[in-house]
Coordinates of C-alpha atoms and ligand atoms in Angstrom, one line a residue:
M1 CA -42.2 -53.7 16.5
S2 CA -38.5 -53.0 16.2
R3 CA -37.0 -53.4 12.7
S4 CA -33.4 -54.1 11.7
I5 CA -31.2 -54.4 8.7
N6 CA -28.1 -56.5 8.9
L7 CA -26.1 -55.5 5.9
A8 CA -22.9 -56.9 4.4
V9 CA -20.8 -54.1 2.9
I10 CA -18.2 -54.8 0.3
P11 CA -16.5 -51.6 -0.9
G12 CA -14.1 -53.5 -3.2
D13 CA -11.6 -51.9 -5.5
G14 CA -11.0 -48.5 -7.0
I15 CA -14.0 -46.1 -6.8
G16 CA -15.9 -48.9 -5.1
Q17 CA -14.5 -47.6 -1.8
E18 CA -15.5 -44.0 -2.5
V19 CA -19.0 -44.6 -3.7
V20 CA -20.0 -47.2 -1.1
A21 CA -19.0 -44.7 1.6
Q22 CA -21.7 -42.3 0.1
G23 CA -24.2 -45.1 -0.2
L24 CA -23.9 -45.9 3.6
K25 CA -24.1 -42.2 4.4
I26 CA -27.4 -41.9 2.6
L27 CA -28.7 -45.2 4.1
S28 CA -28.1 -44.0 7.6
A29 CA -29.7 -40.6 6.8
V30 CA -32.8 -42.1 5.3
L31 CA -33.7 -44.8 7.8
P32 CA -36.2 -44.0 10.5
Q33 CA -34.9 -44.1 14.0
D34 CA -36.7 -47.3 14.9
V35 CA -34.7 -49.2 12.3
K36 CA -31.5 -50.7 13.7
L37 CA -28.9 -50.7 11.0
E38 CA -26.0 -53.2 11.5
T39 CA -23.2 -53.2 9.0
E40 CA -20.2 -55.5 8.6
E41 CA -17.5 -54.6 6.2
Y42 CA -15.6 -57.2 4.1
D43 CA -12.3 -56.6 2.4
F44 CA -12.8 -58.6 -0.7
G45 CA -11.1 -57.5 -3.8
A46 CA -7.5 -56.7 -4.7
R47 CA -6.3 -56.1 -1.1
R48 CA -7.5 -59.5 0.1
Y49 CA -6.2 -61.2 -2.9
H50 CA -2.7 -59.7 -2.6
A51 CA -2.6 -60.4 1.1
T52 CA -3.9 -64.0 1.1
G53 CA -4.3 -65.2 -2.5
E54 CA -8.0 -65.7 -1.8
T55 CA -10.9 -64.2 -3.7
L56 CA -14.0 -65.8 -1.9
T57 CA -13.8 -68.9 0.3
D58 CA -16.6 -71.2 1.5
A59 CA -16.2 -69.7 4.9
D60 CA -16.8 -66.2 3.4
L61 CA -19.9 -67.4 1.8
E62 CA -21.2 -68.9 5.1
Q63 CA -20.6 -65.5 6.7
L64 CA -22.2 -63.5 3.9
K65 CA -25.2 -65.8 4.0
Q66 CA -26.1 -64.5 7.5
H67 CA -26.9 -61.0 6.2
D68 CA -30.2 -59.6 5.0
A69 CA -28.6 -58.0 1.9
I70 CA -25.2 -57.1 0.4
L71 CA -24.0 -53.7 -0.8
L72 CA -21.1 -53.9 -3.2
G73 CA -19.0 -51.1 -4.7
A74 CA -17.0 -52.7 -7.5
I75 CA -14.4 -55.4 -8.0
G76 CA -11.4 -55.5 -10.3
D77 CA -8.0 -53.9 -10.3
P78 CA -5.2 -53.5 -12.8
S79 CA -2.8 -55.1 -10.3
V80 CA -4.7 -58.4 -10.6
P81 CA -4.9 -60.4 -13.8
S82 CA -8.2 -59.7 -15.7
G83 CA -10.8 -62.3 -14.7
V84 CA -9.3 -63.4 -11.4
L85 CA -11.5 -61.2 -9.2
E86 CA -14.4 -60.9 -11.7
R87 CA -14.8 -64.7 -11.9
G88 CA -13.2 -65.6 -8.5
F89 CA -15.2 -63.2 -6.5
L90 CA -18.1 -61.5 -8.3
L91 CA -19.4 -64.3 -10.5
K92 CA -18.7 -66.9 -7.8
L93 CA -20.9 -64.9 -5.4
R94 CA -23.7 -64.3 -7.9
F95 CA -23.8 -68.0 -8.7
A96 CA -23.4 -69.3 -5.1
F97 CA -26.3 -67.1 -4.0
D98 CA -28.3 -67.9 -7.1
H99 CA -28.8 -64.3 -8.1
H100 CA -30.6 -65.3 -11.3
V101 CA -32.5 -62.0 -11.6
N102 CA -30.1 -59.2 -12.4
L103 CA -32.3 -56.2 -12.4
R104 CA -31.0 -53.1 -14.2
P105 CA -33.5 -50.1 -14.4
S106 CA -32.9 -47.2 -16.8
K107 CA -34.8 -43.9 -16.4
L108 CA -33.8 -40.6 -18.0
L109 CA -34.7 -38.2 -15.2
P110 CA -35.8 -34.7 -15.8
G111 CA -33.0 -32.3 -16.7
V112 CA -30.5 -35.0 -17.1
E113 CA -28.4 -34.9 -20.2
T114 CA -28.5 -37.7 -22.8
P115 CA -26.3 -38.0 -25.9
L116 CA -29.5 -38.7 -27.8
A117 CA -31.3 -36.0 -29.7
G118 CA -34.2 -34.4 -28.0
Q119 CA -35.3 -35.6 -24.6
P120 CA -36.7 -39.0 -25.3
E121 CA -38.8 -40.8 -22.6
I122 CA -36.6 -43.5 -21.3
D123 CA -38.0 -45.7 -18.6
F124 CA -37.4 -49.3 -18.9
V125 CA -35.9 -52.2 -16.9
V126 CA -33.6 -54.9 -18.1
V127 CA -34.0 -58.3 -16.5
R128 CA -30.7 -59.9 -17.2
E129 CA -30.3 -63.6 -16.5
G130 CA -27.6 -63.8 -13.9
T131 CA -26.4 -67.4 -13.5
E132 CA -26.1 -69.0 -16.9
G133 CA -25.2 -68.2 -20.5
P134 CA -21.6 -67.8 -21.5
Y135 CA -20.7 -66.7 -17.9
T136 CA -20.6 -70.2 -16.3
G137 CA -16.9 -70.9 -17.1
N138 CA -17.9 -73.8 -19.3
G139 CA -14.9 -73.7 -21.5
G140 CA -11.2 -74.3 -21.8
T141 CA -8.0 -73.7 -23.6
I142 CA -5.7 -76.2 -25.3
R143 CA -2.4 -75.8 -27.2
T144 CA -1.9 -72.6 -25.2
G145 CA 0.9 -70.4 -26.5
T146 CA 1.1 -72.2 -29.9
P147 CA -0.3 -70.9 -33.2
H148 CA -2.9 -73.7 -32.9
A149 CA -4.3 -72.6 -29.5
V150 CA -8.0 -73.3 -29.1
A151 CA -10.3 -71.6 -26.6
T152 CA -13.9 -72.4 -26.0
E153 CA -16.5 -70.5 -23.9
V154 CA -19.7 -72.5 -24.1
S155 CA -23.0 -70.8 -23.4
L156 CA -25.1 -72.8 -20.9
N157 CA -28.9 -72.4 -21.1
T158 CA -31.2 -74.6 -19.1
A159 CA -35.0 -74.6 -19.5
F160 CA -35.2 -74.2 -15.7
G161 CA -33.0 -71.2 -15.7
I162 CA -34.7 -69.5 -18.6
E163 CA -38.2 -70.1 -17.4
R164 CA -37.7 -68.7 -14.0
V165 CA -36.1 -65.4 -15.3
V166 CA -38.6 -65.1 -18.1
R167 CA -41.5 -65.6 -15.6
D168 CA -40.0 -62.9 -13.4
A169 CA -39.8 -60.5 -16.3
Y170 CA -43.4 -61.1 -17.3
A171 CA -44.5 -60.5 -13.7
R172 CA -42.6 -57.2 -13.7
A173 CA -44.1 -56.2 -17.1
Q174 CA -47.6 -57.1 -15.8
A175 CA -47.1 -54.8 -12.8
R176 CA -46.0 -51.8 -14.9
P177 CA -48.5 -49.5 -16.6
R178 CA -47.4 -50.2 -20.2
K179 CA -47.2 -54.0 -19.7
K180 CA -44.7 -54.5 -22.5
L181 CA -42.0 -57.2 -22.6
A182 CA -39.2 -57.6 -25.2
L183 CA -37.1 -60.7 -25.5
V184 CA -33.6 -59.8 -26.7
H185 CA -31.5 -62.6 -28.1
K186 CA -29.8 -63.7 -31.3
N187 CA -32.0 -66.7 -32.4
N188 CA -31.1 -66.2 -36.0
V189 CA -27.6 -67.4 -35.3
L190 CA -27.5 -68.9 -31.8
V191 CA -30.3 -71.3 -32.9
H192 CA -29.9 -73.8 -30.0
A193 CA -30.0 -71.3 -27.1
G194 CA -32.0 -68.8 -29.0
H195 CA -34.9 -71.1 -29.8
L196 CA -35.0 -72.5 -26.3
W197 CA -35.3 -68.9 -25.0
T198 CA -37.9 -68.1 -27.6
D199 CA -40.1 -71.2 -27.1
I200 CA -40.1 -70.7 -23.3
F201 CA -40.8 -66.9 -23.7
N202 CA -43.8 -67.7 -25.9
K203 CA -45.1 -70.5 -23.6
V204 CA -44.8 -68.5 -20.4
G205 CA -46.5 -65.6 -22.2
E206 CA -49.7 -67.6 -22.3
E207 CA -50.0 -67.1 -18.5
F208 CA -49.7 -63.3 -19.0
P209 CA -52.3 -62.4 -21.7
E210 CA -52.2 -58.7 -20.8
V211 CA -48.5 -58.3 -21.5
T212 CA -47.7 -57.3 -25.1
T213 CA -44.5 -59.0 -26.3
E214 CA -42.0 -58.6 -29.0
Y215 CA -38.8 -60.4 -30.0
M216 CA -35.7 -58.5 -31.1
H217 CA -32.2 -59.7 -32.1
V218 CA -29.6 -58.1 -29.9
D219 CA -27.9 -56.2 -32.7
A220 CA -31.1 -54.6 -33.7
A221 CA -31.9 -53.9 -30.0
T222 CA -28.7 -51.7 -29.9
I223 CA -30.2 -49.6 -32.7
Y224 CA -33.5 -49.2 -31.1
L225 CA -32.0 -48.3 -27.7
V226 CA -30.4 -45.4 -29.4
T227 CA -33.1 -44.4 -32.0
Q228 CA -36.3 -45.3 -30.1
P229 CA -35.5 -45.9 -26.4
E230 CA -39.1 -45.0 -25.5
R231 CA -40.2 -48.2 -27.2
F232 CA -38.9 -50.3 -24.3
D233 CA -40.7 -51.2 -21.0
V234 CA -39.2 -54.4 -19.8
I235 CA -36.5 -56.4 -21.6
V236 CA -35.5 -59.9 -20.7
T237 CA -32.2 -61.3 -22.0
D238 CA -29.3 -63.6 -21.4
N239 CA -26.4 -62.9 -19.2
L240 CA -23.9 -61.6 -21.7
F241 CA -26.4 -59.6 -23.9
G242 CA -27.7 -58.1 -20.7
D243 CA -24.2 -57.1 -19.6
I244 CA -23.6 -55.3 -22.9
I245 CA -27.0 -53.6 -23.4
T246 CA -27.1 -52.3 -19.8
D247 CA -23.9 -50.3 -20.3
L248 CA -25.5 -48.9 -23.4
A249 CA -28.7 -48.3 -21.5
A250 CA -26.7 -46.4 -18.9
A251 CA -25.0 -44.3 -21.5
I252 CA -28.3 -43.1 -23.0
S253 CA -30.0 -42.4 -19.6
G254 CA -27.7 -40.2 -17.7
G255 CA -24.4 -42.1 -17.9
I256 CA -22.8 -45.0 -16.1
G257 CA -22.5 -42.9 -12.9
V258 CA -26.3 -43.2 -12.3
A259 CA -26.9 -46.8 -13.3
A260 CA -28.0 -49.0 -10.4
S261 CA -28.5 -52.8 -10.2
G262 CA -29.8 -55.6 -8.0
N263 CA -28.6 -59.2 -8.1
I264 CA -31.8 -60.7 -6.8
N265 CA -32.5 -64.1 -5.3
P266 CA -36.3 -63.9 -5.4
S267 CA -36.9 -66.8 -3.1
G268 CA -34.9 -65.1 -0.3
A269 CA -32.9 -68.3 0.2
Y270 CA -29.8 -66.2 0.0
P271 CA -29.2 -62.5 0.5
S272 CA -29.6 -60.4 -2.7
M273 CA -26.7 -58.1 -3.6
F274 CA -27.0 -54.5 -4.8
E275 CA -24.3 -52.7 -6.8
P276 CA -23.8 -50.0 -9.4
V277 CA -23.6 -51.2 -12.9
H278 CA -20.2 -49.6 -13.3
G279 CA -16.8 -51.1 -12.3
S280 CA -13.9 -49.9 -10.3
A281 CA -12.9 -47.2 -12.8
P282 CA -9.2 -47.3 -12.2
D283 CA -8.8 -44.2 -14.5
I284 CA -10.5 -42.0 -11.9
A285 CA -10.0 -43.9 -8.7
G286 CA -8.9 -42.0 -5.6
Q287 CA -9.6 -38.6 -7.3
G288 CA -13.0 -37.9 -5.8
K289 CA -14.5 -37.8 -9.4
A290 CA -16.8 -40.8 -9.2
D291 CA -20.5 -40.1 -9.2
P292 CA -22.0 -42.0 -6.2
S293 CA -25.5 -41.7 -7.6
A294 CA -25.5 -45.3 -9.1
T295 CA -24.6 -46.7 -5.7
V296 CA -27.1 -44.5 -3.9
L297 CA -29.8 -45.6 -6.3
S298 CA -28.7 -49.2 -5.7
V299 CA -29.3 -48.6 -2.0
A300 CA -32.8 -47.5 -3.0
L301 CA -33.3 -50.9 -4.8
L302 CA -31.9 -52.6 -1.7
L303 CA -34.4 -50.9 0.6
R304 CA -37.3 -51.6 -1.8
H305 CA -36.3 -55.3 -1.8
L306 CA -36.3 -55.3 2.0
G307 CA -39.8 -53.6 2.1
Y308 CA -38.8 -50.0 2.8
E309 CA -40.7 -48.5 -0.1
T310 CA -41.1 -45.0 1.4
E311 CA -37.3 -44.7 2.0
A312 CA -36.5 -46.1 -1.4
A313 CA -38.7 -43.5 -3.1
R314 CA -37.2 -40.7 -0.9
I315 CA -33.7 -41.7 -2.1
E316 CA -34.8 -41.7 -5.8
D317 CA -36.5 -38.3 -5.4
A318 CA -33.3 -36.9 -3.8
V319 CA -31.1 -38.2 -6.6
S320 CA -33.5 -36.9 -9.2
A321 CA -33.5 -33.4 -7.6
D322 CA -29.8 -33.5 -7.3
L323 CA -29.3 -34.4 -10.9
A324 CA -31.7 -31.8 -12.1
E325 CA -29.8 -29.1 -10.3
R326 CA -26.4 -30.0 -11.7
V327 CA -26.9 -28.5 -15.1
G328 CA -24.6 -25.6 -15.6
K329 CA -22.9 -25.9 -12.2
P330 CA -19.3 -26.8 -11.5
A331 CA -18.6 -30.5 -10.9
R332 CA -18.6 -31.6 -7.3
T333 CA -16.6 -34.3 -5.6
T334 CA -18.0 -37.7 -4.7
D335 CA -18.1 -36.7 -1.1
E336 CA -19.9 -33.4 -1.8
I337 CA -22.6 -35.2 -3.8
G338 CA -23.0 -37.7 -1.0
D339 CA -23.4 -34.9 1.6
A340 CA -25.9 -33.1 -0.5
L341 CA -28.0 -36.3 -1.0
A342 CA -27.8 -37.1 2.7
V343 CA -29.2 -33.7 3.5
R344 CA -32.0 -34.1 1.0
V345 CA -33.1 -37.6 2.2
A346 CA -33.0 -36.5 5.8
G347 CA -35.1 -33.4 5.2
Ligands
NAD401 N1 -19.7 -55.0 -10.7 C1 -18.4 -54.9 -10.8 O1 -17.7 -55.0 -9.8 C2 -17.8 -54.5 -12.1 C3 -18.5 -54.0 -13.1 C4 -17.9 -53.6 -14.3 C5 -16.5 -53.7 -14.4 N2 -15.8 -54.2 -13.3 C6 -14.3 -54.2 -13.3 O2 -13.9 -52.9 -13.1 C7 -12.6 -52.7 -13.8 C8 -12.7 -51.5 -14.7 O3 -13.6 -51.8 -15.8 P1 -14.0 -50.9 -17.0 O4 -13.0 -49.8 -17.0 O5 -14.3 -51.7 -18.1 O6 -15.4 -50.3 -16.5 P2 -15.8 -49.1 -15.5 O7 -17.3 -49.2 -15.4 O8 -15.0 -49.3 -14.3 O9 -15.4 -47.8 -16.2 C9 -15.8 -47.4 -17.5 C10 -15.8 -45.9 -17.7 O10 -16.8 -45.3 -16.9 C11 -16.3 -44.4 -16.0 N3 -17.0 -44.5 -14.7 C12 -17.4 -45.7 -14.1 N4 -18.1 -45.4 -13.0 C13 -18.2 -44.1 -12.9 C14 -18.8 -43.2 -11.9 N5 -19.4 -43.7 -10.8 N6 -18.7 -41.9 -12.1 C15 -18.1 -41.4 -13.2 N7 -17.5 -42.2 -14.1 C16 -17.5 -43.5 -14.0 C17 -14.8 -44.7 -15.8 O11 -14.1 -43.6 -15.4 C18 -14.5 -45.3 -17.2 O12 -14.2 -44.2 -18.1 C19 -12.3 -54.0 -14.5 O13 -11.5 -54.8 -13.6 C20 -13.7 -54.7 -14.6 O14 -13.6 -56.1 -14.7 C21 -16.4 -54.6 -12.2
IPM402 C1 -17.1 -57.4 -13.9 C2 -18.1 -58.3 -14.6 C3 -18.0 -59.7 -14.2 C4 -19.5 -57.8 -14.5 C5 -20.4 -58.7 -15.5 O1 -20.0 -58.9 -16.6 O2 -21.5 -59.1 -15.1 C6 -19.8 -56.4 -14.8 O3 -19.4 -56.0 -16.1 C7 -21.2 -56.0 -14.6 O4 -21.9 -55.5 -15.5 O5 -21.7 -56.2 -13.4
MG403 MG1 -21.0 -54.9 -17.1

């Protein structure tokens, strides 16, 4: 039986261009010959915006819908006002394709440096809700430019949206050896949203008696992520808390250059999108300094999502070996790391 992957590729802005090139290099190197890889590149981001004023049109969404999956580098550029591309492209796409499971694994691989004392066991996954919370654009500004300006950014939380992501997180916890799930929220202050999350978390938990649960306020979670990261197995949390704690999770487990993510539509109704957790890093863009590992690991998540478990594991092993060998060696360019990984996955 012939197999194929029809992939939408969105390099985007800044280092997105550099790291996606490496991701594709590794993808081509790892796939068996009988798998036909078709890629179509899209120019979303600052270039498209400056040329046309567009971020993501309905026609673009129609085209993207035809693919099996999407690989994204990063979106956002200092030449475009903050929020225009982030909301107008990235969030619009995540919402349009109902990417409600934003999956962000963190694993401290052997030999990889962490700013934490000792070499703690870090191996957890954050299931970040991806379509609701304070991200929906449910707000506004009045009296702009006056001393009485008012801005609101209302967090939207639906029972439907919470329940589906919470159930997904329980299922992931159930499938892992430690079977632990933590709900991270702020139900001591955000009592409306927080209690809806907590009630649903407890109710869905009745279906998963083997999963051990705990609740933690998000501020305390930031303490434990630093002092006891080994405590975590699966974390489920809302969109904004998930955004913040996954940058922290990246920082403790090898850095933002190795943090991968998947924006998953579990039903398959729309293609899922895989991207590094990091952004376009304008401070290092164009200098060959970006670590492509996060994108390469995102390619592994993409392959696993499409059923290519062996190839996904090969990529993860290659990145792990590459990271372990870095200690004490001079820094390599983005391209050099990509080349080394391509050799490893092919061999
Ligand atoms: N998914 C996305 O497309 C995404 C994610 C985050 C931020 N952004 C956007 O990216 C732009 C820059 O955001 P930011 O500076 O807050 O975050 P950032 O993640 O781009 O950069 C934060 C820091 O991490 C470093 N860094 C990031 N990726 C790296 C890599 N692969 N290797 C080595 N170092 C790396 C950067 O040099 C910088 O010091 C903004 O426009 C923001 O909105 C986009
Ligand atoms: C750029 C921004 C919209 C995005 C988010 O907040 O989700 C980014 O920070 C991320 O973590 O993917
Ligand atoms: Mg973020």
